[in-house]
Tab-separated table of C-alpha atoms in Angstrom:
chain	number	residue	atom	x	y	z
A	1	UNK	CA	31.713	24.285	16.603
A	2	UNK	CA	34.645	24.728	14.098
A	3	UNK	CA	32.115	25.032	11.202
A	4	UNK	CA	29.908	27.525	13.139
A	5	UNK	CA	32.810	29.559	13.873
A	6	UNK	CA	33.913	29.657	10.168
A	7	UNK	CA	30.473	30.463	9.066
A	8	UNK	CA	30.009	33.280	11.389
A	9	UNK	CA	33.339	34.932	10.550
A	10	UNK	CA	32.477	34.873	6.851
A	11	UNK	CA	28.970	36.243	7.577
A	12	UNK	CA	30.074	39.118	9.734
A	13	UNK	CA	33.023	40.146	7.502
A	14	UNK	CA	32.452	43.641	6.228
A	15	UNK	CA	33.606	43.173	2.526
A	16	UNK	CA	31.663	39.875	1.805
A	17	UNK	CA	31.408	39.284	-1.943
A	18	UNK	CA	28.840	36.817	-3.385
A	19	UNK	CA	31.333	34.072	-3.836
A	20	UNK	CA	32.364	34.267	-0.134
A	21	UNK	CA	28.634	34.466	0.903
A	22	UNK	CA	28.083	31.232	-1.049
A	23	UNK	CA	30.743	29.616	0.853
A	24	UNK	CA	29.123	30.664	4.063
A	25	UNK	CA	25.892	29.404	2.688
A	26	UNK	CA	27.726	26.159	1.974
A	27	UNK	CA	28.818	25.970	5.605
A	28	UNK	CA	25.528	26.951	6.819
A	29	UNK	CA	23.808	23.830	5.103
A	30	UNK	CA	26.625	21.596	6.340
A	31	UNK	CA	26.070	22.865	9.905
A	32	UNK	CA	22.207	22.352	9.627
A	33	UNK	CA	22.698	18.665	8.517
A	34	UNK	CA	25.282	18.001	11.262
A	35	UNK	CA	23.129	19.405	14.057
A	36	UNK	CA	19.957	17.788	12.728
A	37	UNK	CA	18.443	21.224	12.125
A	38	UNK	CA	16.456	19.602	9.563
A	39	UNK	CA	14.252	18.017	12.216
A	40	UNK	CA	12.733	21.382	12.735
A	41	UNK	CA	14.143	22.258	16.121
A	42	UNK	CA	12.398	25.498	16.585
A	43	UNK	CA	15.045	27.215	18.933
A	44	UNK	CA	17.911	26.471	16.490
A	45	UNK	CA	15.782	27.675	13.436
A	46	UNK	CA	15.431	30.946	15.392
A	47	UNK	CA	19.311	30.981	16.003
A	48	UNK	CA	20.197	30.327	12.559
A	49	UNK	CA	17.620	32.172	10.476
A	50	UNK	CA	19.476	35.682	10.573
A	51	UNK	CA	22.515	33.869	9.348
A	52	UNK	CA	20.529	32.398	6.428
A	53	UNK	CA	19.019	35.537	5.498
A	54	UNK	CA	22.390	37.372	5.428
A	55	UNK	CA	23.807	34.451	3.318
A	56	UNK	CA	21.043	34.344	0.753
A	57	UNK	CA	19.457	37.734	0.523
A	58	UNK	CA	22.549	39.442	-1.828
A	59	UNK	CA	22.771	36.335	-3.894
A	60	UNK	CA	20.021	36.258	-6.728
A	61	UNK	CA	20.085	32.408	-7.209
A	62	UNK	CA	20.430	31.895	-3.380
A	63	UNK	CA	17.451	29.746	-2.965
A	64	UNK	CA	18.184	27.684	-5.909
A	65	UNK	CA	21.830	27.181	-4.814
A	66	UNK	CA	20.719	25.819	-1.256
A	67	UNK	CA	18.320	23.632	-2.818
A	68	UNK	CA	21.218	22.366	-5.276
A	69	UNK	CA	23.542	21.898	-2.279
A	70	UNK	CA	20.944	20.034	-0.161
A	71	UNK	CA	20.355	17.509	-3.152
A	72	UNK	CA	24.145	17.208	-3.765
A	73	UNK	CA	25.070	15.644	-0.342
A	74	UNK	CA	28.527	14.501	-1.591
A	75	UNK	CA	29.434	18.300	-1.866
A	76	UNK	CA	28.626	18.685	1.735
A	77	UNK	CA	30.371	15.622	3.095
A	78	UNK	CA	27.459	14.261	4.697
A	79	UNK	CA	26.910	11.178	2.751
A	80	UNK	CA	25.830	9.280	5.824
A	81	UNK	CA	22.861	11.251	6.436
A	82	UNK	CA	19.725	10.501	4.513
A	83	UNK	CA	17.791	13.035	2.487
A	84	UNK	CA	14.885	14.124	4.665
A	85	UNK	CA	11.579	13.681	3.117
A	86	UNK	CA	10.642	17.124	3.087
A	87	UNK	CA	13.221	17.634	0.283
A	88	UNK	CA	12.151	14.741	-1.836
A	89	UNK	CA	9.665	15.020	-4.789
A	90	UNK	CA	7.109	12.780	-5.641
A	91	UNK	CA	9.127	9.947	-7.444
A	92	UNK	CA	11.942	10.096	-4.948
A	93	UNK	CA	9.223	9.427	-2.176
A	94	UNK	CA	7.967	6.449	-3.887
A	95	UNK	CA	11.464	5.058	-4.734
A	96	UNK	CA	12.225	5.359	-0.846
A	97	UNK	CA	9.492	2.841	-0.082
A	98	UNK	CA	10.922	0.425	-2.527
A	99	UNK	CA	8.763	0.938	-5.469
A	100	UNK	CA	9.720	1.838	-9.079
A	101	UNK	CA	8.122	4.779	-11.079
A	102	UNK	CA	7.370	5.640	-14.571
A	103	UNK	CA	7.160	9.259	-15.570
A	104	UNK	CA	4.641	10.159	-18.256
A	105	UNK	CA	4.183	13.684	-19.755
A	106	UNK	CA	1.249	15.017	-21.738
A	107	UNK	CA	0.448	18.283	-23.249
A	108	UNK	CA	-2.932	19.766	-22.999
A	109	UNK	CA	-4.930	21.254	-25.737
A	110	UNK	CA	-4.030	24.685	-24.628
A	111	UNK	CA	-0.387	23.954	-24.380
A	112	UNK	CA	0.606	23.224	-20.645
A	113	UNK	CA	2.901	20.282	-20.118
A	114	UNK	CA	1.993	18.110	-17.249
A	115	UNK	CA	3.515	15.138	-15.411
A	116	UNK	CA	2.045	11.847	-14.517
A	117	UNK	CA	3.712	9.446	-12.172
A	118	UNK	CA	2.857	5.784	-12.156
A	119	UNK	CA	3.832	3.751	-9.279
A	120	UNK	CA	5.456	0.237	-10.186
A	121	UNK	CA	5.524	-2.115	-7.349
A	122	UNK	CA	8.246	-4.688	-7.182
A	123	UNK	CA	7.838	-8.357	-6.699
A	124	UNK	CA	4.129	-8.208	-8.090
A	125	UNK	CA	3.202	-11.119	-10.596
A	126	UNK	CA	2.515	-9.755	-14.150
A	127	UNK	CA	-1.027	-9.132	-15.235
A	128	UNK	CA	-3.735	-6.797	-15.684
A	129	UNK	CA	-4.336	-4.088	-12.933
A	130	UNK	CA	-7.060	-1.702	-12.619
A	131	UNK	CA	-5.714	1.856	-13.088
A	132	UNK	CA	-6.704	4.385	-10.776
A	133	UNK	CA	-5.775	8.144	-11.109
A	134	UNK	CA	-5.222	10.117	-7.926
A	135	UNK	CA	-5.768	13.884	-8.297
A	136	UNK	CA	-4.661	16.238	-5.775
A	137	UNK	CA	-6.205	19.193	-4.026
A	138	UNK	CA	-5.653	23.093	-4.636
A	139	UNK	CA	-2.065	24.469	-3.789
A	140	UNK	CA	-0.954	20.823	-3.555
A	141	UNK	CA	0.708	18.375	-5.781
A	142	UNK	CA	1.090	14.633	-6.292
A	143	UNK	CA	3.299	14.088	-3.269
A	144	UNK	CA	0.399	14.634	-0.945
A	145	UNK	CA	-0.584	10.844	-1.784
A	146	UNK	CA	3.003	9.540	-0.689
A	147	UNK	CA	4.276	11.968	2.215
A	148	UNK	CA	3.772	9.619	4.969
A	149	UNK	CA	5.012	6.363	3.386
A	150	UNK	CA	4.006	2.845	2.799
A	151	UNK	CA	1.191	1.384	5.098
A	152	UNK	CA	-0.017	4.698	5.608
A	153	UNK	CA	-0.842	6.760	2.463
A	154	UNK	CA	-3.592	5.717	0.060
A	155	UNK	CA	-1.443	5.484	-3.105
A	156	UNK	CA	0.879	2.872	-1.253
A	157	UNK	CA	-2.344	0.973	0.159
A	158	UNK	CA	-4.054	1.053	-3.449
A	159	UNK	CA	-0.740	-0.212	-5.083
A	160	UNK	CA	-0.456	-3.126	-2.614
A	161	UNK	CA	-3.965	-4.011	-3.080
A	162	UNK	CA	-3.415	-4.730	-6.863
A	163	UNK	CA	-4.333	-1.280	-8.352
A	164	UNK	CA	-2.344	0.433	-11.046
A	165	UNK	CA	-1.850	3.722	-9.461
A	166	UNK	CA	-1.194	6.824	-11.293
A	167	UNK	CA	-0.527	10.217	-9.482
A	168	UNK	CA	-1.165	13.512	-11.545
A	169	UNK	CA	-0.028	17.152	-11.270
A	170	UNK	CA	-2.431	19.651	-12.373
A	171	UNK	CA	-1.178	23.002	-14.022
A	172	UNK	CA	-0.036	25.751	-11.784
A	173	UNK	CA	1.327	23.554	-9.072
A	174	UNK	CA	5.023	23.248	-8.032
A	175	UNK	CA	5.268	20.573	-10.566
A	176	UNK	CA	3.192	21.980	-13.434
A	177	UNK	CA	5.060	25.124	-14.464
A	178	UNK	CA	5.742	24.135	-17.913
A	179	UNK	CA	4.089	25.436	-21.249
A	180	UNK	CA	4.715	25.348	-25.061
A	181	UNK	CA	4.947	29.079	-25.293
A	182	UNK	CA	4.417	30.613	-22.023
A	183	UNK	CA	6.561	30.807	-18.828
A	184	UNK	CA	5.448	31.206	-15.270
A	185	UNK	CA	6.538	34.782	-15.180
A	186	UNK	CA	4.035	35.550	-17.837
A	187	UNK	CA	0.485	36.618	-16.529
A	188	UNK	CA	-1.146	34.703	-19.144
A	189	UNK	CA	0.400	31.380	-17.964
A	190	UNK	CA	-1.760	32.007	-14.827
A	191	UNK	CA	-5.032	32.918	-16.459
A	192	UNK	CA	-6.969	29.717	-15.945
A	193	UNK	CA	-9.502	28.384	-13.455
A	194	UNK	CA	-10.705	24.849	-12.359
A	195	UNK	CA	-12.730	25.040	-15.599
A	196	UNK	CA	-9.542	24.889	-17.713
A	197	UNK	CA	-7.954	22.096	-15.527
A	198	UNK	CA	-11.322	20.109	-15.865
A	199	UNK	CA	-11.791	20.740	-19.682
A	200	UNK	CA	-8.048	19.939	-20.675
A	201	UNK	CA	-5.938	18.573	-17.983
A	202	UNK	CA	-8.202	15.707	-17.060
A	203	UNK	CA	-8.808	14.485	-20.579
A	204	UNK	CA	-5.232	14.519	-21.367
A	205	UNK	CA	-4.518	12.476	-17.984
A	206	UNK	CA	-7.277	9.843	-18.814
A	207	UNK	CA	-6.223	9.680	-22.479
A	208	UNK	CA	-2.567	9.022	-21.303
A	209	UNK	CA	-3.374	6.334	-19.016
A	210	UNK	CA	-5.906	4.537	-21.178
A	211	UNK	CA	-3.347	4.542	-23.923
A	212	UNK	CA	-0.507	3.207	-21.958
A	213	UNK	CA	-2.429	0.525	-20.049
A	214	UNK	CA	-4.691	-0.582	-22.817
A	215	UNK	CA	-7.623	-0.666	-20.133
A	216	UNK	CA	-11.141	0.432	-21.201
A	217	UNK	CA	-11.861	2.636	-17.998
A	218	UNK	CA	-9.948	3.879	-14.967
A	219	UNK	CA	-11.119	4.801	-11.435
A	220	UNK	CA	-10.827	8.177	-10.143
A	221	UNK	CA	-9.778	9.388	-6.758
A	222	UNK	CA	-10.075	13.260	-6.086
A	223	UNK	CA	-9.398	15.515	-3.053
A	224	UNK	CA	-10.533	18.987	-2.744
A	225	UNK	CA	-10.037	20.770	-6.129
A	226	UNK	CA	-9.503	17.167	-7.353
A	227	UNK	CA	-13.213	16.520	-6.770
A	228	UNK	CA	-14.199	19.970	-8.085
A	229	UNK	CA	-12.685	19.476	-11.562
A	230	UNK	CA	-14.003	16.014	-11.799
A	231	UNK	CA	-17.553	17.196	-11.717
A	232	UNK	CA	-16.792	20.060	-14.106
A	233	UNK	CA	-15.311	17.377	-16.282
A	234	UNK	CA	-18.015	14.869	-16.144
A	235	UNK	CA	-20.541	17.567	-17.025
A	236	UNK	CA	-18.728	19.363	-19.544
A	237	UNK	CA	-16.743	16.616	-21.342
A	238	UNK	CA	-19.541	13.955	-21.189
A	239	UNK	CA	-17.797	11.607	-23.840
A	240	UNK	CA	-15.255	10.546	-21.078
A	241	UNK	CA	-18.085	9.341	-18.588
A	242	UNK	CA	-17.992	6.165	-19.976
A	243	UNK	CA	-14.163	5.598	-19.467
A	244	UNK	CA	-14.575	6.007	-15.783
A	245	UNK	CA	-15.723	2.957	-13.917
A	246	UNK	CA	-15.965	4.666	-10.469
A	247	UNK	CA	-14.999	7.774	-8.342
A	248	UNK	CA	-14.116	8.306	-4.915
A	249	UNK	CA	-14.616	11.934	-4.184
A	250	UNK	CA	-13.755	14.298	-1.006
A	251	UNK	CA	-15.977	17.116	-1.300
A	252	UNK	CA	-14.978	21.082	-1.406
A	253	UNK	CA	-17.859	22.962	0.452
A	254	UNK	CA	-18.386	25.876	2.837
A	255	UNK	CA	-19.936	25.129	6.015
A	256	UNK	CA	-20.802	26.923	9.344
A	257	UNK	CA	-20.504	24.294	12.289
A	258	UNK	CA	-20.570	26.236	15.575
A	259	UNK	CA	-21.328	23.458	17.882
A	260	UNK	CA	-19.197	20.697	16.237
A	261	UNK	CA	-19.418	18.538	13.297
A	262	UNK	CA	-22.882	18.192	11.528
A	263	UNK	CA	-23.360	14.588	10.266
A	264	UNK	CA	-25.451	15.810	7.423
A	265	UNK	CA	-22.441	18.049	6.154
A	266	UNK	CA	-19.457	16.159	7.214
A	267	UNK	CA	-20.287	12.605	6.331
A	268	UNK	CA	-18.022	10.505	4.163
A	269	UNK	CA	-18.977	10.389	0.587
A	270	UNK	CA	-19.841	6.777	-1.009
A	271	UNK	CA	-18.199	5.439	-3.823
A	272	UNK	CA	-20.262	6.581	-6.902
A	273	UNK	CA	-20.728	4.278	-9.807
A	274	UNK	CA	-20.213	6.140	-13.145
């Protein structure tokens, strides 16, 4: 109640400067954590959202500030509260489950700087492990493979079964906003399609994995866009086909299903031997 009173008094002040608003924003985040607002209590969100807007709107860096504050728990005095997984990136989600990670970067032929995350399980005897690359769907990122945690998500299940799991982030997603010469604010940065992702991103990913692991081939698992760009990749860069030993694909398609699922449309795809 004290935090809320202090926060509201700051926000309702008529001569609020950006620094004071930032202080109110800090109090707001503290309050959110303390009342467990991060568990998505809808009533509390509705109550607090106007305050959040007032705090953030005049501050150009308001959004980045709140993210910084949330990540710097020590500044908020809430060290006893674990970071909610909604605020964790792919590497943090993996480490949270007791795995180590390796971060690898590649630069595509057309200048995009992209990231691969390699899962490194602990307490696994050394030895060769078949590498598998997991490619996310459109408007998604590599964290889609690890959000639910160990014993539930595919990346963890594959790793526990002895595979060398690599999660990639394609150009343009939340983790793929870097380029040698262009910034995301430049329209030319976004001048690409699935074709460019297939022609440039996938070859860079495959080359990196093969170079690091020394394996002759990799497995490929794609979801949605990850499936589409694989078949473009396989048809337009056929020199890579011999480097893929199997593919598991979840198709992207349009289907009109008025009376329920059609088995001929919605059946699961089998594993395809390359």
